[in-house]
Short mmCIF file of C-alpha atoms in Angstrom, two decimals:
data_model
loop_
_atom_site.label_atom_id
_atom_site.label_comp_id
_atom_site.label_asym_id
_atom_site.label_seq_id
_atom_site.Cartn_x
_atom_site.Cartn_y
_atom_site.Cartn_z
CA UNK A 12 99.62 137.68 96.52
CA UNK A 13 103.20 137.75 98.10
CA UNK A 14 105.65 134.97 98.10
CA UNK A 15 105.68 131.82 100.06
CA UNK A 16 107.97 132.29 102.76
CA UNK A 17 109.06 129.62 104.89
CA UNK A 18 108.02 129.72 108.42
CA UNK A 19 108.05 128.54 112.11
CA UNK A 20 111.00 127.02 114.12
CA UNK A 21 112.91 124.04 112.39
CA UNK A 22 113.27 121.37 114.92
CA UNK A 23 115.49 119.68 113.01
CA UNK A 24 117.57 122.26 111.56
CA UNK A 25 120.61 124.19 113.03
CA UNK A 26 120.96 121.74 116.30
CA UNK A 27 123.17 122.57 118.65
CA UNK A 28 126.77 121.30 118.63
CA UNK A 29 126.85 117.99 120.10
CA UNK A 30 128.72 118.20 124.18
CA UNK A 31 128.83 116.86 127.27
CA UNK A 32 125.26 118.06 128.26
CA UNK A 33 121.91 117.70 126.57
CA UNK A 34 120.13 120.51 124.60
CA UNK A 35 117.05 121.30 126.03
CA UNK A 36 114.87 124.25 124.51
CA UNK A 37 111.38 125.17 125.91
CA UNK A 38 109.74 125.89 122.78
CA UNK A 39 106.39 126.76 124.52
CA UNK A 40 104.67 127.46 128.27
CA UNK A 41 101.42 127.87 129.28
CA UNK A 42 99.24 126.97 132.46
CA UNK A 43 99.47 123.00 132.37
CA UNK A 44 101.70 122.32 129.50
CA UNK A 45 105.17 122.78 128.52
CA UNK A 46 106.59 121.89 124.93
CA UNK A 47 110.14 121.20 124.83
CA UNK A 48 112.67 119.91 122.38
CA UNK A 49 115.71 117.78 123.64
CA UNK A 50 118.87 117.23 121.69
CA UNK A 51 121.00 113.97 123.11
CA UNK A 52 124.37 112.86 121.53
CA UNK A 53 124.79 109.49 123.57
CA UNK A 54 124.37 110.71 126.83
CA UNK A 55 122.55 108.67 129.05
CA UNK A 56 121.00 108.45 132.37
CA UNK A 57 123.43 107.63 135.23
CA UNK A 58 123.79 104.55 136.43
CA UNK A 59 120.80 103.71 138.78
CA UNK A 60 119.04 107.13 138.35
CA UNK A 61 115.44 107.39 138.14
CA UNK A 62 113.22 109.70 136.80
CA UNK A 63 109.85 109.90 138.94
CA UNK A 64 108.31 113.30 137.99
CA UNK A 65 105.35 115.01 138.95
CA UNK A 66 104.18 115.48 135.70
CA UNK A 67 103.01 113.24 133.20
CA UNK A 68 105.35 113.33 130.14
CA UNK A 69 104.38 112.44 126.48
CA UNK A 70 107.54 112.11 124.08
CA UNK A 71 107.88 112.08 120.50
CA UNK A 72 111.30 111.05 118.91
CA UNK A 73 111.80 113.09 116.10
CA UNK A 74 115.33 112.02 114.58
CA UNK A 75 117.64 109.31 116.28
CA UNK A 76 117.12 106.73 118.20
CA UNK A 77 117.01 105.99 121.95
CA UNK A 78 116.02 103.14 124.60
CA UNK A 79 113.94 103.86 127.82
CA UNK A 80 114.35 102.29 130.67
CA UNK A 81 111.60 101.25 133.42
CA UNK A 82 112.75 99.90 137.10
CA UNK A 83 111.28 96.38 136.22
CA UNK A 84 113.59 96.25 133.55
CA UNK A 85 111.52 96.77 130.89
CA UNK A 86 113.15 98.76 127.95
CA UNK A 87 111.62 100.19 125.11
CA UNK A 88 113.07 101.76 122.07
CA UNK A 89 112.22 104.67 120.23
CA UNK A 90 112.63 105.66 116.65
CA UNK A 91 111.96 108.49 114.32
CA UNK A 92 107.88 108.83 114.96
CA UNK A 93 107.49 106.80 118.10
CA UNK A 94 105.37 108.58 120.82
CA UNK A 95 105.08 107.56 124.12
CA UNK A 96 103.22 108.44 127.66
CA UNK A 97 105.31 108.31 130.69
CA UNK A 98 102.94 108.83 133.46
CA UNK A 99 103.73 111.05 136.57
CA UNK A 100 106.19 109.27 138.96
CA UNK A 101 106.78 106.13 136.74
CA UNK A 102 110.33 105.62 137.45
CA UNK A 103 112.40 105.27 134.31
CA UNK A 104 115.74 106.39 132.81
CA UNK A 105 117.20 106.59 129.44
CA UNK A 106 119.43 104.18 128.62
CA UNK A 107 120.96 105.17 125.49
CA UNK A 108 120.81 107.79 122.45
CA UNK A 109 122.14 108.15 119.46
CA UNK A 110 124.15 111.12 118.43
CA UNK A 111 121.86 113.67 116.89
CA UNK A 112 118.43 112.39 118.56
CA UNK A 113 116.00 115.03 118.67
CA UNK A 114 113.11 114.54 121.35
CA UNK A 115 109.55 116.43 121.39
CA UNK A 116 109.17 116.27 124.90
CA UNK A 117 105.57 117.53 126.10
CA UNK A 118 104.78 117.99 129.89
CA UNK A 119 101.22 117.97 131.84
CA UNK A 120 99.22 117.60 135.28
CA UNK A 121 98.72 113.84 135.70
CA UNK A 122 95.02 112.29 134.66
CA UNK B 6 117.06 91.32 132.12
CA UNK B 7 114.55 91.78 129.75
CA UNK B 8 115.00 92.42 125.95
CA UNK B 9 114.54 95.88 124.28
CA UNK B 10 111.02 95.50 123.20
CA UNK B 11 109.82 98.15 120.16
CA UNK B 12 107.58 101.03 122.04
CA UNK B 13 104.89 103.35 122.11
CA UNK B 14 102.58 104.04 119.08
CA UNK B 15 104.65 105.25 115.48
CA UNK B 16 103.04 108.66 114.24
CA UNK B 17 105.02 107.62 110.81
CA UNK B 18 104.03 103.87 110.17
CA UNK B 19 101.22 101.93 108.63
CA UNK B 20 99.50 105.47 107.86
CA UNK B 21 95.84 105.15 106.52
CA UNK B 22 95.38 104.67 102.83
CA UNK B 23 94.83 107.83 101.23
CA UNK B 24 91.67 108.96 100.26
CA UNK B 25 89.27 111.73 99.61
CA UNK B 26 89.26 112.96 103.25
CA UNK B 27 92.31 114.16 105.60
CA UNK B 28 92.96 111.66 108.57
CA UNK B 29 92.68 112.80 111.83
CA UNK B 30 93.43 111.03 114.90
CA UNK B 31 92.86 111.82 119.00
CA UNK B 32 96.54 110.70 120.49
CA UNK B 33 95.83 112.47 124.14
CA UNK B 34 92.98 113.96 125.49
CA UNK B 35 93.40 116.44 129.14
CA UNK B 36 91.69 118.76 129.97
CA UNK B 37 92.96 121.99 128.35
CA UNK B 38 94.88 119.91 125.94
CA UNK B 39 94.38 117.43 122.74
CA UNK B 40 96.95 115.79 120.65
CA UNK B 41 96.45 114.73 117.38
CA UNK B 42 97.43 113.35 114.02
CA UNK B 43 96.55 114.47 111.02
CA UNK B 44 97.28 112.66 108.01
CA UNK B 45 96.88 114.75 104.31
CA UNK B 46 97.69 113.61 101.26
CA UNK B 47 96.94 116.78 98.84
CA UNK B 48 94.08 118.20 100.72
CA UNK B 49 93.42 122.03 100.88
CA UNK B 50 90.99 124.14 102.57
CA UNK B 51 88.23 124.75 100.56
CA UNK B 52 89.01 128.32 98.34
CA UNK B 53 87.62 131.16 100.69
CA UNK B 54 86.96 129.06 103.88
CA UNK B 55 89.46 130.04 106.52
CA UNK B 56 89.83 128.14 109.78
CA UNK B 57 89.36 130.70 112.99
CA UNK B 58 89.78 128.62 116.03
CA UNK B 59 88.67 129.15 119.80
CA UNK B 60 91.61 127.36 121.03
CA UNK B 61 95.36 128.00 120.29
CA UNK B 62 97.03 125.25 117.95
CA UNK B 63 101.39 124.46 117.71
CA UNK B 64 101.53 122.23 114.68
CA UNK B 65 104.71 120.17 113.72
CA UNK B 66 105.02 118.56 110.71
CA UNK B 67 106.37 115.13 110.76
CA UNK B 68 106.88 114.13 106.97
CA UNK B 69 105.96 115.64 104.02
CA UNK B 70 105.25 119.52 102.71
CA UNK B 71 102.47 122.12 103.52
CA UNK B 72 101.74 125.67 102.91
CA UNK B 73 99.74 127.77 105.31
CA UNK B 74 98.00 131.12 103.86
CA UNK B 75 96.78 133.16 106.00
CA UNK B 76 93.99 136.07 105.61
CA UNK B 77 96.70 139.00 104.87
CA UNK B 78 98.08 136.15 101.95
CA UNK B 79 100.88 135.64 104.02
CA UNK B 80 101.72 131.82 102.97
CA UNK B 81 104.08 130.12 105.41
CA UNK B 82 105.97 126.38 103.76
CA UNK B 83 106.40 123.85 106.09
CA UNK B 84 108.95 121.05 106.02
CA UNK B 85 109.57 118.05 108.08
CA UNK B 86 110.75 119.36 111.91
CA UNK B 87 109.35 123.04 111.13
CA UNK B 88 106.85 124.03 113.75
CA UNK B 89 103.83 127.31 114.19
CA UNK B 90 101.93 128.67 116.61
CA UNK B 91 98.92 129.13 115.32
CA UNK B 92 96.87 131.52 118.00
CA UNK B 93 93.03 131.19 118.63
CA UNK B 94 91.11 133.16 116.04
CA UNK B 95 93.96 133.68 113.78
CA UNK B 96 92.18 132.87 110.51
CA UNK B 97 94.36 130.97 108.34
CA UNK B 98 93.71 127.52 105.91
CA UNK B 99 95.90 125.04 103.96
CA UNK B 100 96.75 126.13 100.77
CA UNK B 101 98.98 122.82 99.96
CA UNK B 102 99.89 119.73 101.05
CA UNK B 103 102.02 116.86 99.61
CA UNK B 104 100.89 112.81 100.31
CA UNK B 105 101.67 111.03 102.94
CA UNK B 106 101.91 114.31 104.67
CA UNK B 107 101.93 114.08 108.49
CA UNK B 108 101.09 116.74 111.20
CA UNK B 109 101.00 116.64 114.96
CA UNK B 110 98.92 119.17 116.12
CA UNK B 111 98.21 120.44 119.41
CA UNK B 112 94.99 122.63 120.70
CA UNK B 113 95.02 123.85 124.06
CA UNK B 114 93.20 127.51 125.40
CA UNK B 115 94.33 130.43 124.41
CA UNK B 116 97.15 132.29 126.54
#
């Protein structure tokens, strides 16, 4: 029997250095879906920018923290292990991270 | 404007008790695409039964430790944030898993 190895792609694990931009990584693509991780350091929506995409978007925070914003002012915040649907053109933004967050970001055709 | 209200559902709190069985719940259903939660807390794959699926899986693990063997007893550890594509019909089963061990797993067709 050979050895335990350890396996996959760490999430977590040799992030890239925090910078001006966000990280994002597209970990996996197929025909309706797209998996991707997002690294944020603080950044930030701008100032009265919305999100409305054409996809719905299901989000996972893995590390961090971070608040959403929606346009009726509701804000909702996200740590470690809090997943959340953001349905296709629901206008929202992020209104603050934590250094280090980690996102699992997963994108779809709408219901 | 409104206060920042706690969101979404937490893949990491009030997890179900352990018990004899592994936990597994639907978050997202599409067509071409489940997520789910799966909850083990020392479960393995019966010895000699091996898992070959019609549909691809990506698993993540959230908390805890596993070990994957598959059928050439290659045996894969997985830690919090590491994350495997498992493809359809790729016969593998889990050879070890800690408590309070927490997956997300996603199924969608093959590529």
């Amino acid at each position: 029997m050979s050895e335990a190895r350890s396996g996959g792609l760490s999430l977590l694990r040799d992030l890239p250095p925090a910078g001006f931009e966000e990280h994002f990584l597209t970990l996996l693509e197929r025909p309706g879906l797209r998996i991707e991780r997002i690294v944020s350091d603080g950044q930030v929506s701008p100032p009265g920018f919305w999100y409305e995409q054409a996809e719905d978007e299901w989000v996972l925070l893995l590390q961090g923290t971070a608040e959403l914003e929606y346009r009726d002012d509701t804000r909702i915040m996200l740590t470690a292990g809090d997943s959340l649907l953001i349905p296709a053109g629901c206008a929202h933004r992020v209104a603050q991270t934590a250094s280090r967050t980690v996102w699992l970001a997963l994108f779809f055709p709408p219901a």
